[in-house]
XYZ file of C-alpha atoms in Angstrom:
694
model
C 58.655 -1.376 32.519
C 57.679 -5.154 31.421
C 58.628 -5.983 28.759
C 55.317 -6.242 26.305
C 53.690 -3.697 23.605
C 54.301 0.054 23.244
C 53.801 2.595 21.308
C 56.937 3.552 19.854
C 54.904 6.577 17.764
C 51.153 7.705 16.142
C 50.342 9.104 12.275
C 47.635 11.231 12.261
C 45.926 12.141 9.373
C 42.697 14.016 8.821
C 41.281 12.589 12.277
C 39.261 14.916 13.787
C 40.990 18.166 14.297
C 43.877 16.776 12.403
C 43.012 18.670 8.823
C 46.691 17.950 8.208
C 49.706 15.038 8.035
C 51.583 14.508 11.902
C 53.552 12.176 12.995
C 54.335 12.375 16.874
C 57.149 10.005 18.062
C 56.266 9.053 21.850
C 59.431 7.266 21.249
C 57.769 4.440 23.490
C 57.699 6.480 26.507
C 55.070 7.800 28.368
C 52.612 10.444 27.019
C 51.257 13.318 28.838
C 49.130 15.316 26.374
C 49.308 18.964 29.004
C 46.920 22.003 27.632
C 43.790 23.961 27.556
C 40.662 22.429 25.778
C 39.877 22.974 22.085
C 43.972 22.132 21.091
C 43.610 18.742 20.409
C 44.954 16.180 23.362
C 41.329 14.597 22.897
C 42.310 14.023 19.269
C 45.362 12.352 19.922
C 44.497 9.934 22.041
C 41.649 8.753 20.434
C 42.801 8.934 17.323
C 45.434 6.016 18.883
C 42.065 4.659 21.149
C 40.979 4.282 17.057
C 43.753 3.561 15.548
C 43.759 0.366 17.428
C 40.573 -0.424 17.657
C 38.841 0.957 15.198
C 36.010 2.619 17.074
C 35.318 6.087 18.846
C 34.727 7.137 22.244
C 31.030 7.140 21.116
C 29.243 5.841 19.339
C 28.062 6.650 15.646
C 31.174 10.061 16.471
C 32.026 11.475 13.384
C 35.837 10.603 12.902
C 36.970 12.767 9.952
C 38.221 16.011 9.254
C 35.577 17.898 7.690
C 38.378 19.924 5.577
C 40.844 18.031 4.858
C 39.993 16.685 1.717
C 41.920 12.874 1.488
C 41.489 9.824 3.519
C 40.523 9.550 7.132
C 43.948 7.186 8.710
C 45.345 6.608 11.665
C 48.987 4.178 11.732
C 49.996 3.395 15.187
C 53.822 1.570 15.988
C 53.496 -0.989 18.536
C 57.384 -2.386 19.824
C 57.580 -5.853 21.312
C 61.154 -6.970 22.007
C 61.842 -4.834 19.869
C 59.904 -5.934 17.012
C 58.860 -3.935 15.319
C 54.586 -3.944 14.624
C 52.897 -1.275 12.176
C 49.101 -0.929 12.927
C 46.971 0.687 10.264
C 43.601 2.019 10.145
C 41.893 3.507 7.808
C 38.050 5.185 7.774
C 35.512 3.755 5.012
C 33.550 6.738 3.199
C 30.470 6.733 3.694
C 29.839 4.290 6.490
C 31.328 6.065 9.365
C 33.226 2.817 10.301
C 37.125 1.947 10.122
C 37.739 -1.024 7.232
C 40.052 -4.396 8.259
C 43.071 -2.774 10.532
C 46.384 -3.796 7.927
C 49.055 -5.081 11.098
C 52.554 -5.791 9.026
C 55.455 -6.363 11.098
C 59.283 -5.653 10.604
C 60.244 -7.611 7.246
C 56.106 -5.662 5.691
C 54.490 -9.026 6.273
C 50.623 -8.898 6.739
C 49.930 -10.330 9.847
C 46.578 -11.126 11.054
C 46.350 -9.477 14.145
C 44.650 -12.095 16.160
C 46.706 -14.372 15.921
C 49.707 -10.885 16.569
C 47.316 -9.769 19.769
C 44.328 -11.199 20.795
C 43.309 -9.366 23.263
C 43.265 -6.279 20.932
C 40.981 -8.410 18.961
C 38.956 -9.171 21.420
C 38.629 -5.878 23.270
C 35.856 -3.269 22.747
C 37.554 0.696 23.294
C 36.066 2.436 25.926
C 36.726 5.616 27.408
C 38.799 4.144 30.542
C 39.750 1.087 29.068
C 43.225 -0.473 30.176
C 44.354 -2.745 27.318
C 45.498 -6.723 27.130
C 48.646 -7.560 24.653
C 49.921 -10.203 26.390
C 48.066 -13.004 24.722
C 45.780 -16.140 26.525
C 44.977 -19.627 25.052
C 41.579 -19.256 23.174
C 40.896 -15.535 22.783
C 37.075 -13.906 22.449
C 35.875 -13.661 19.251
C 33.777 -10.717 21.321
C 33.539 -9.525 24.560
C 30.775 -8.718 25.889
C 28.623 -5.787 25.368
C 26.833 -5.543 28.869
C 29.829 -5.616 30.791
C 30.851 -1.715 31.752
C 35.013 -1.138 32.355
C 34.949 -1.854 35.689
C 33.836 -4.998 35.236
C 35.917 -6.031 31.962
C 38.957 -4.768 34.276
C 37.384 -7.417 37.693
C 36.434 -10.542 35.368
C 39.807 -9.850 33.497
C 42.068 -9.401 36.843
C 39.750 -12.545 38.277
C 40.676 -14.581 35.595
C 37.045 -14.961 34.696
C 36.600 -13.442 31.137
C 35.440 -16.522 29.816
C 32.841 -17.726 31.836
C 31.573 -14.296 32.046
C 31.482 -13.490 28.524
C 29.633 -17.344 28.164
C 27.210 -16.286 31.069
C 26.800 -12.818 28.456
C 26.387 -14.863 25.760
C 23.839 -17.717 26.662
C 21.145 -15.255 28.640
C 21.706 -12.964 24.206
C 21.358 -16.089 23.199
C 18.537 -17.095 25.348
C 16.305 -14.119 25.076
C 17.360 -14.262 21.031
C 15.814 -17.828 21.431
C 13.091 -16.990 24.467
C 12.296 -14.605 20.831
C 12.628 -16.788 18.704
C 10.488 -18.979 20.230
C 7.487 -16.740 21.431
C 7.975 -15.932 17.333
C 7.702 -19.242 16.145
C 4.569 -19.670 18.264
C 2.363 -17.183 16.636
C 2.417 -17.519 13.728
C 2.909 -21.773 13.521
C -1.023 -20.731 15.424
C -1.207 -18.898 12.608
C -0.597 -20.729 9.830
C -2.457 -24.054 11.351
C -5.430 -21.976 12.216
C -4.903 -20.365 8.593
C -5.001 -24.274 7.353
C -7.285 -26.531 10.019
C -9.564 -23.194 9.439
C -9.431 -23.707 5.081
C -9.253 -26.845 5.507
C -11.944 -26.348 6.555
C -14.069 -24.675 4.546
C -13.233 -26.324 1.775
C -14.620 -29.974 3.721
C -17.593 -27.432 3.799
C -17.846 -26.723 0.000
C -17.223 -30.661 -0.540
C -19.287 -31.342 1.383
C -22.083 -29.235 -0.343
C -22.025 -30.599 -3.604
C -22.073 -34.271 -2.357
C -25.273 -33.093 -0.416
C -26.761 -32.873 -4.218
C -23.910 -33.865 -6.862
C -24.408 -33.370 -9.813
C -22.774 -36.656 -11.412
C -26.131 -38.500 -9.957
C -25.586 -41.274 -7.874
C -23.385 -42.872 -6.973
C -19.806 -42.180 -6.822
C -17.711 -39.632 -7.553
C -16.182 -39.164 -11.338
C -12.480 -39.347 -11.504
C -11.145 -36.245 -13.155
C -10.962 -38.423 -15.967
C -14.494 -39.743 -16.426
C -15.659 -35.882 -16.500
C -12.802 -35.435 -19.110
C -14.451 -37.654 -20.772
C -18.186 -35.984 -20.323
C -16.568 -33.306 -21.450
C -15.587 -34.169 -24.931
C -18.869 -36.001 -25.443
C -20.555 -33.110 -24.820
C -18.322 -31.330 -27.584
C -19.065 -33.631 -30.091
C -23.430 -33.282 -29.742
C -23.275 -29.301 -29.437
C -21.226 -29.331 -32.633
C -21.844 -33.015 -34.324
C -17.074 -34.040 -34.111
C -15.073 -35.028 -31.480
C -13.154 -32.637 -29.994
C -10.186 -31.237 -32.765
C -6.283 -31.286 -31.875
C -5.942 -28.408 -30.584
C -8.177 -29.645 -27.247
C -5.940 -32.957 -27.313
C -4.247 -33.967 -23.330
C -6.500 -30.699 -22.519
C -7.240 -29.992 -18.619
C -10.977 -30.308 -17.856
C -11.143 -26.600 -17.613
C -10.163 -26.250 -20.736
C -12.396 -28.531 -21.876
C -15.145 -26.538 -20.862
C -14.113 -22.962 -21.459
C -14.556 -25.013 -24.775
C -18.144 -26.511 -24.375
C -19.213 -22.981 -22.770
C -18.286 -21.582 -26.042
C -19.811 -24.645 -28.272
C -22.663 -24.131 -27.217
C -23.003 -20.756 -27.495
C -21.486 -20.597 -30.531
C -24.353 -22.883 -31.540
C -27.102 -21.012 -30.165
C -26.509 -18.231 -32.254
C -25.794 -19.874 -34.762
C -29.688 -21.551 -34.582
C -31.929 -18.920 -33.422
C -29.839 -17.361 -35.107
C -31.877 -18.360 -38.858
C -34.831 -19.012 -36.715
C -35.899 -15.146 -36.149
C -34.099 -13.984 -39.861
C -36.880 -16.636 -40.786
C -39.128 -15.367 -38.729
C -38.788 -11.891 -39.385
C -38.699 -11.957 -43.417
C -42.217 -14.291 -42.292
C -43.162 -10.717 -40.473
C -41.563 -8.167 -43.263
C -43.869 -9.864 -46.344
C -47.048 -10.523 -43.867
C -46.175 -6.587 -42.664
C -46.138 -5.615 -46.751
C -49.841 -7.651 -47.386
C -51.826 -6.208 -44.358
C -50.392 -2.498 -44.672
C -51.772 -3.216 -48.900
C -54.761 -4.341 -47.113
C -55.709 -1.603 -45.151
C -54.469 0.880 -47.887
C -56.947 -0.956 -50.102
C -60.187 -0.790 -47.237
C -58.826 3.122 -46.700
C -58.979 3.648 -50.653
C -62.907 1.569 -50.194
C -64.334 3.801 -47.916
C -62.885 6.238 -49.404
C -65.335 5.797 -52.687
C -67.613 5.423 -50.280
C -67.211 9.351 -48.861
C -67.078 10.815 -52.277
C -69.712 9.415 -53.580
C -71.713 10.444 -50.613
C -70.409 13.768 -50.713
C -71.327 13.682 -54.826
C -74.912 13.163 -53.693
C -75.490 15.396 -51.471
C -73.846 18.571 -53.687
C -76.300 16.867 -57.148
C -79.545 17.065 -53.981
C -78.379 21.401 -53.591
C -77.769 22.133 -57.654
C -80.987 20.415 -57.582
C -80.219 20.053 -61.582
C -78.432 23.114 -61.592
C -75.611 23.740 -62.601
C -73.366 26.285 -60.189
C -73.563 29.126 -62.301
C -77.479 28.827 -62.879
C -77.920 29.079 -59.322
C -75.173 32.002 -59.145
C -77.522 33.882 -61.550
C -80.750 32.552 -60.129
C -79.596 34.532 -56.512
C -78.554 37.667 -58.154
C -81.740 37.580 -59.920
C -83.388 37.617 -56.517
C -81.466 40.008 -55.253
C -82.663 41.962 -57.785
C -86.510 41.276 -57.591
C -86.489 41.728 -53.213
C -84.132 45.782 -53.804
C -87.071 46.646 -55.557
C -89.756 44.865 -53.414
C -87.099 46.675 -50.946
C -88.063 50.791 -52.064
C -91.685 49.531 -52.575
C -91.716 48.897 -49.215
C -89.748 52.404 -48.189
C -92.679 54.107 -50.614
C -95.953 52.594 -49.251
C -93.624 52.403 -45.863
C -93.052 56.382 -46.196
C -96.751 56.443 -47.982
C -98.271 55.172 -44.824
C -96.302 58.419 -42.240
C -97.509 60.446 -44.667
C -101.133 59.872 -44.448
C -100.570 59.146 -40.779
C -99.277 63.701 -40.885
C -103.364 64.421 -41.798
C -106.892 65.191 -39.866
C -109.985 63.858 -42.542
C -111.198 60.996 -42.783
C -110.732 61.422 -46.418
C -107.103 62.057 -47.300
C -105.488 61.516 -51.015
C -103.250 59.096 -52.384
C -99.427 59.972 -51.778
C -99.041 58.255 -55.630
C -101.885 58.502 -57.791
C -103.055 62.088 -55.360
C -106.875 60.791 -56.197
C -108.650 61.036 -52.293
C -109.067 57.976 -50.523
C -111.309 56.636 -46.884
C -107.744 57.346 -43.811
C -108.492 53.715 -42.353
C -109.453 51.828 -45.944
C -105.952 53.275 -48.018
C -103.611 52.490 -44.158
C -105.048 48.982 -44.070
C -104.022 48.426 -48.225
C -100.598 50.173 -47.701
C -99.571 48.069 -44.409
C -100.227 44.663 -46.348
C -98.100 45.417 -49.754
C -95.897 46.574 -46.868
C -95.668 43.332 -45.408
C -95.958 40.873 -48.228
C -93.222 42.665 -50.542
C -90.707 42.509 -47.955
C -92.016 38.122 -46.746
C -90.930 37.550 -50.051
C -88.231 38.526 -51.471
C -86.074 37.548 -47.887
C -87.095 34.692 -47.639
C -86.710 33.260 -51.589
C -82.549 35.215 -51.153
C -81.937 33.348 -47.863
C -82.763 30.536 -49.209
C -81.014 30.777 -52.503
C -77.890 31.956 -50.650
C -78.064 28.906 -48.001
C -78.033 26.949 -50.836
C -74.965 28.611 -52.781
C -72.899 28.539 -49.519
C -73.447 25.087 -48.677
C -72.416 23.735 -52.462
C -69.091 25.345 -52.294
C -68.607 23.535 -48.830
C -69.490 20.139 -50.657
C -67.052 21.465 -53.495
C -64.316 22.367 -51.080
C -64.564 18.618 -49.079
C -64.993 16.883 -52.775
C -61.182 18.155 -53.816
C -60.039 17.460 -50.627
C -61.684 13.646 -49.949
C -60.693 13.154 -53.968
C -57.340 13.930 -53.603
C -56.548 11.730 -49.733
C -58.128 8.971 -52.543
C -55.255 9.892 -54.970
C -53.224 9.385 -52.129
C -54.665 6.162 -50.980
C -54.101 5.193 -54.208
C -50.283 6.033 -54.998
C -49.883 4.337 -51.829
C -51.164 1.248 -52.559
C -49.181 0.711 -55.436
C -45.858 1.351 -53.296
C -47.136 -0.797 -50.987
C -48.603 -3.489 -53.911
C -44.798 -2.703 -55.050
C -42.968 -3.838 -52.649
C -45.133 -7.441 -52.219
C -42.589 -10.444 -53.261
C -43.379 -11.491 -56.767
C -45.742 -14.397 -55.869
C -47.592 -13.069 -53.454
C -48.619 -10.461 -56.556
C -49.214 -13.088 -58.224
C -51.644 -15.051 -55.531
C -53.079 -12.115 -56.187
C -53.518 -11.487 -59.154
C -55.043 -14.552 -59.601
C -57.396 -13.400 -57.112
C -56.294 -14.768 -53.860
C -58.128 -13.972 -50.767
C -55.108 -11.133 -49.034
C -57.085 -11.763 -45.824
C -56.350 -15.909 -46.594
C -52.626 -15.106 -47.301
C -51.918 -12.889 -43.732
C -53.164 -15.771 -41.668
C -50.418 -17.928 -43.900
C -48.154 -16.093 -43.013
C -49.437 -16.240 -39.499
C -49.798 -19.861 -38.733
C -45.808 -20.138 -40.723
C -44.196 -17.114 -38.025
C -46.577 -19.053 -35.399
C -44.250 -22.929 -36.617
C -41.585 -20.567 -36.339
C -42.050 -19.188 -32.765
C -42.814 -22.587 -31.724
C -39.772 -24.278 -33.223
C -37.542 -21.171 -30.849
C -39.831 -21.945 -28.323
C -38.263 -25.851 -28.501
C -34.564 -24.720 -29.367
C -35.493 -22.824 -26.187
C -35.091 -25.932 -24.516
C -32.305 -28.146 -25.775
C -29.625 -24.964 -24.646
C -31.584 -25.054 -21.990
C -31.055 -28.448 -21.398
C -27.430 -28.403 -22.410
C -26.802 -25.778 -20.484
C -28.134 -27.497 -16.623
C -25.978 -30.487 -17.686
C -23.205 -28.102 -18.524
C -23.568 -26.494 -15.472
C -23.717 -29.830 -13.420
C -19.681 -30.752 -15.666
C -18.714 -26.938 -14.729
C -20.006 -28.596 -10.576
C -17.976 -31.740 -11.225
C -15.415 -29.856 -11.920
C -14.846 -27.273 -8.532
C -15.523 -30.795 -6.487
C -12.221 -31.712 -8.866
C -11.024 -28.063 -7.912
C -12.142 -28.708 -4.313
C -10.925 -32.406 -3.654
C -7.261 -31.705 -5.377
C -7.188 -28.064 -2.284
C -7.712 -29.657 -0.584
C -5.314 -32.439 -1.070
C -2.699 -30.735 -1.792
C -4.124 -28.516 2.223
C -3.927 -32.124 3.651
C 0.424 -32.346 2.477
C 0.469 -28.263 4.293
C -1.010 -29.319 6.345
C 0.998 -33.128 7.594
C 4.045 -30.543 6.603
C 3.776 -27.889 9.166
C 3.468 -30.887 12.024
C 6.591 -31.725 11.043
C 7.088 -28.115 10.980
C 5.805 -28.166 14.915
C 7.843 -31.319 15.738
C 11.338 -28.869 14.439
C 9.744 -26.029 16.961
C 9.080 -28.444 19.908
C 12.570 -29.848 19.747
C 13.848 -25.887 19.001
C 11.980 -26.045 22.467
C 14.149 -27.900 24.219
C 16.597 -27.127 22.812
C 16.571 -23.954 24.766
C 15.177 -26.115 27.872
C 18.645 -27.205 28.105
C 20.614 -24.034 26.940
C 18.322 -22.635 30.259
C 19.554 -25.465 32.142
C 23.660 -24.691 30.964
C 22.878 -21.537 32.623
C 21.790 -21.598 35.629
C 24.526 -23.800 36.006
C 27.163 -21.024 34.290
C 25.046 -19.000 36.165
C 25.390 -20.978 39.726
C 28.755 -21.625 39.760
C 29.889 -18.706 38.452
C 28.435 -16.963 41.532
C 29.900 -19.688 43.489
C 34.354 -18.014 41.984
C 32.907 -14.455 42.681
C 32.010 -15.282 46.215
C 34.945 -16.947 46.623
C 37.421 -14.231 44.371
C 34.271 -11.641 45.726
C 35.628 -11.050 49.024
C 40.032 -10.718 47.986
C 39.554 -7.984 45.262
C 37.396 -5.851 47.480
C 40.479 -5.744 49.398
C 43.245 -5.335 46.937
C 40.658 -2.760 45.424
C 40.503 -0.850 49.228
C 44.174 -0.556 49.185
C 44.269 1.421 45.395
C 41.283 3.709 46.554
C 42.113 4.504 50.316
C 46.571 4.899 48.619
C 45.360 7.437 46.138
C 41.914 9.612 46.779
C 43.013 9.461 51.504
C 39.148 9.660 51.541
C 39.171 10.617 56.124
C 36.053 8.528 56.047
C 36.059 6.175 52.986
C 38.926 3.674 52.567
C 37.124 0.184 51.192
C 35.542 -0.597 47.877
C 33.407 -3.690 48.757
C 31.555 -5.505 45.455
C 28.100 -6.704 46.636
C 27.537 -10.392 45.732
C 23.172 -9.497 45.854
C 23.531 -8.729 42.035
C 25.937 -10.897 40.902
C 27.116 -11.835 38.367
C 27.259 -8.773 38.206
C 29.400 -6.250 39.520
C 27.596 -3.628 41.085
C 31.032 -1.650 43.771
C 29.795 0.400 46.904
C 31.967 1.568 49.366
C 32.471 1.786 53.343
C 34.131 3.107 56.212
C 36.925 0.278 58.511
C 36.127 2.748 60.747
C 31.690 2.448 60.909
C 31.501 -0.253 63.098
C 28.301 -0.759 61.617
C 29.374 -1.771 58.260
C 27.403 0.304 56.310
C 27.302 -0.376 52.634
C 27.253 3.383 50.816
C 26.648 3.472 46.603
C 29.137 4.746 44.997
C 27.171 8.531 45.098
C 28.491 9.935 48.277
C 31.447 10.425 46.435
C 33.244 13.705 46.614
C 33.521 13.882 42.504
C 37.420 13.984 43.644
C 36.847 10.063 44.525
C 34.726 9.447 42.353
C 37.060 11.329 39.359
C 40.355 8.368 41.685
C 37.504 5.982 40.963
C 37.939 5.595 36.997
C 41.881 4.321 37.745
C 41.616 2.368 40.246
C 41.195 -1.135 39.565
C 44.616 -0.064 36.795
C 46.522 1.286 40.257
C 45.517 -2.015 42.142
C 45.157 -5.096 39.404
C 48.700 -3.756 37.554
C 51.283 -4.300 40.521
C 49.320 -7.166 42.499
C 51.612 -9.887 41.999
C 49.256 -12.590 41.027
C 47.974 -11.370 37.564
C 47.495 -14.288 36.123
C 48.076 -10.969 32.297
C 50.874 -8.298 31.662
C 48.806 -4.421 31.515
C 50.741 -2.580 28.777
C 49.148 0.010 28.331
C 46.936 2.059 30.007
C 45.046 5.341 28.733
C 43.214 7.930 30.720
C 41.901 11.847 28.881
C 41.548 13.897 31.607
C 41.512 11.719 34.837
C 41.814 15.232 37.169
C 38.383 16.264 37.158
C 37.298 17.974 39.848
C 40.302 17.128 41.685
C 42.032 19.383 43.266
C 45.974 20.193 43.893
C 46.606 17.947 47.012
C 45.155 14.448 44.784
C 46.938 15.675 41.751
C 50.286 15.075 43.766
C 48.867 11.963 44.891
C 46.961 10.811 41.581
C 50.426 11.729 40.523
C 52.398 9.629 42.787
C 50.508 6.788 41.748
C 51.078 6.934 38.831
C 54.608 6.733 39.137
C 53.442 2.976 40.588
C 51.450 2.266 37.552
C 53.633 3.366 35.015
C 56.665 0.673 36.037
C 54.746 -2.102 34.990
C 52.607 0.078 32.041
C 52.471 2.344 29.144
C 50.410 5.915 30.579
C 49.114 7.676 27.665
C 47.441 10.758 30.252
C 45.568 13.502 28.547
C 45.005 16.869 31.529
C 45.012 20.545 31.802
C 47.074 20.759 34.542
C 49.736 21.738 32.469
C 51.308 23.736 35.108
C 51.154 21.224 37.955
C 51.858 18.531 35.896
C 54.826 20.731 33.724
C 55.742 20.603 38.063
C 55.845 16.998 39.604
C 56.504 15.014 36.471
C 60.034 15.561 36.462
C 60.430 14.973 39.848
C 58.033 11.821 39.435
C 58.642 10.391 36.590
C 62.989 9.020 36.103
C 64.230 11.597 32.420
C 64.273 9.269 30.013
C 60.547 7.925 30.378
C 58.181 10.371 29.470
C 57.391 12.934 26.559
C 55.260 16.095 27.326
C 52.575 17.272 24.208
C 51.576 20.654 24.771
C 49.201 21.937 21.648
C 49.816 25.356 21.305
C 47.012 26.037 19.565
C 44.730 24.567 16.535
C 43.296 25.720 13.394
C 39.762 24.654 11.265
C 42.961 24.323 8.140
C 45.938 23.325 10.331
C 44.820 21.499 12.828
C 46.429 21.724 16.323
C 50.263 22.722 16.456
C 52.154 20.944 19.069
C 55.412 21.835 21.890
C 57.241 18.604 21.696
C 59.182 18.304 24.858
C 61.683 14.703 25.203
C 64.305 14.672 28.072
């Protein structure tokens, strides 16, 4: 095996299937991990990969054993030229990523990984990755991420890793550059439209003010001039200059003070006038109420006099008792006459019962002529009834009317008393001065008229005050419009400054676009030169790959691997046959499963045995390379692994336990390998390993 780094041992703690800490001594030999799936073979391969690279087999794969409470840690011990190196990597809990690796020499001194193993620091992990430990000049800090393991192997073999990485990085940069240019162009366009729109809007507002300037004719005043106007306005309103608290205040603050002063002045002036007006209205109202009550009293007294006159007419110089006695006597007389009338009517009825011309008087029993007696009795009855009834009816009517008039008179006199009480109360509320004037027999109507005139004067004063306030309000509004003009002007100045700054940013953006164009030119040159170099080297590489592929697969038809020139610098692998006269190239998908599995290891066999390899390959890890291979091809694979093992250390995992155990001693020297066979696995213990050294 060539001199270089090799893995001497690995210590695995809490990684994947390892639920406890286990140390495995490889003795710097080839390692064959044999056994069924699920017992821990892949965990060992991936532990070595993770310990070296800090990345697992698959992105975002969980690497910590869930049954292990301690740290997830892998320690890989490496040896080169007899010197032992230790590389330790620990999982950062909660992040899923590894910590910075700790590399120490045999003396326990920490050393930068990039300094000792530059290739290891620059190559990412992946299935089938070959690890190059030989130092190179100017190692890459970042491996091209768009290259698969096959492409990385070929570019590394050709010594074109850095140009390909440069091209890949340029492509990534230009993709970001293009996105950035588009993003910045959209942002700058939006900002420019926004600023220009705001400038246009503010200019329109300013023009509307300039079309009817609130300051009148002449140029626009300065802010200082507007502030002076505001101070004079405040002094005119308050009667004194602005206080010390307004010294150095802005125009907006002065206008707020002017607004407050004007409102306060209007409230004070109008308040005193309104108060005086209310007082006058109240005094006038009291006099009007007194006048109204006095007028009602006069009216009521007149009504009472009329009622008394009617009552005197009804009594006709009699008292109510006399009138009542007279009615009683009349009713007695009427009753007597009524009895006499009944007697007469009965007599007439009695006379009417006889047949003779002469009949006896029912009263005196003397005989009288029938007709004469009936006529006499009839006249007596009629005269008696009409006279008595008429007298009674007339007396009853007079007596009823007197009662109604007496009742009405009582009500009217009661109302008169109430009105006089109201008059006393109203008079008590009247101002003492007004009482004195009334006591001097001054006309109440004249007093009321005086109050009306005084109220008219107050109303006129309030109208004058309103007119003055309106004029001052208009003046203040003009000052506010001036302030608005200054704000618009300041906003315009600020926007124009921003616009000039934006112009400078646009100039910088133009420089960025020019830089991007330069980078695109460089990318075109690098792409052209790389494709030219690849075009010269690809035929030779294809031949090397074809020899390894043919020897490994011994395919009866497809014995050539060709890298097509159509998609350079991307390396597209195709297969062909030396027996096909047409020279047709087919995709690798036409191969059977065994041949496709062989493609994974072909670059390792090809380039590790090439005399002009620019770098040395010291470690190859293969996880289950025998998938889809039959017994014959497994034997071929082992033969090729023996040849590969002369230059590199092998770490191979396979399920073909019996075939490998049979063939390994025949193919490899007895002290060149170790066989590790996981014999069982427990979630709380991890794998049980059977380690065999020959």
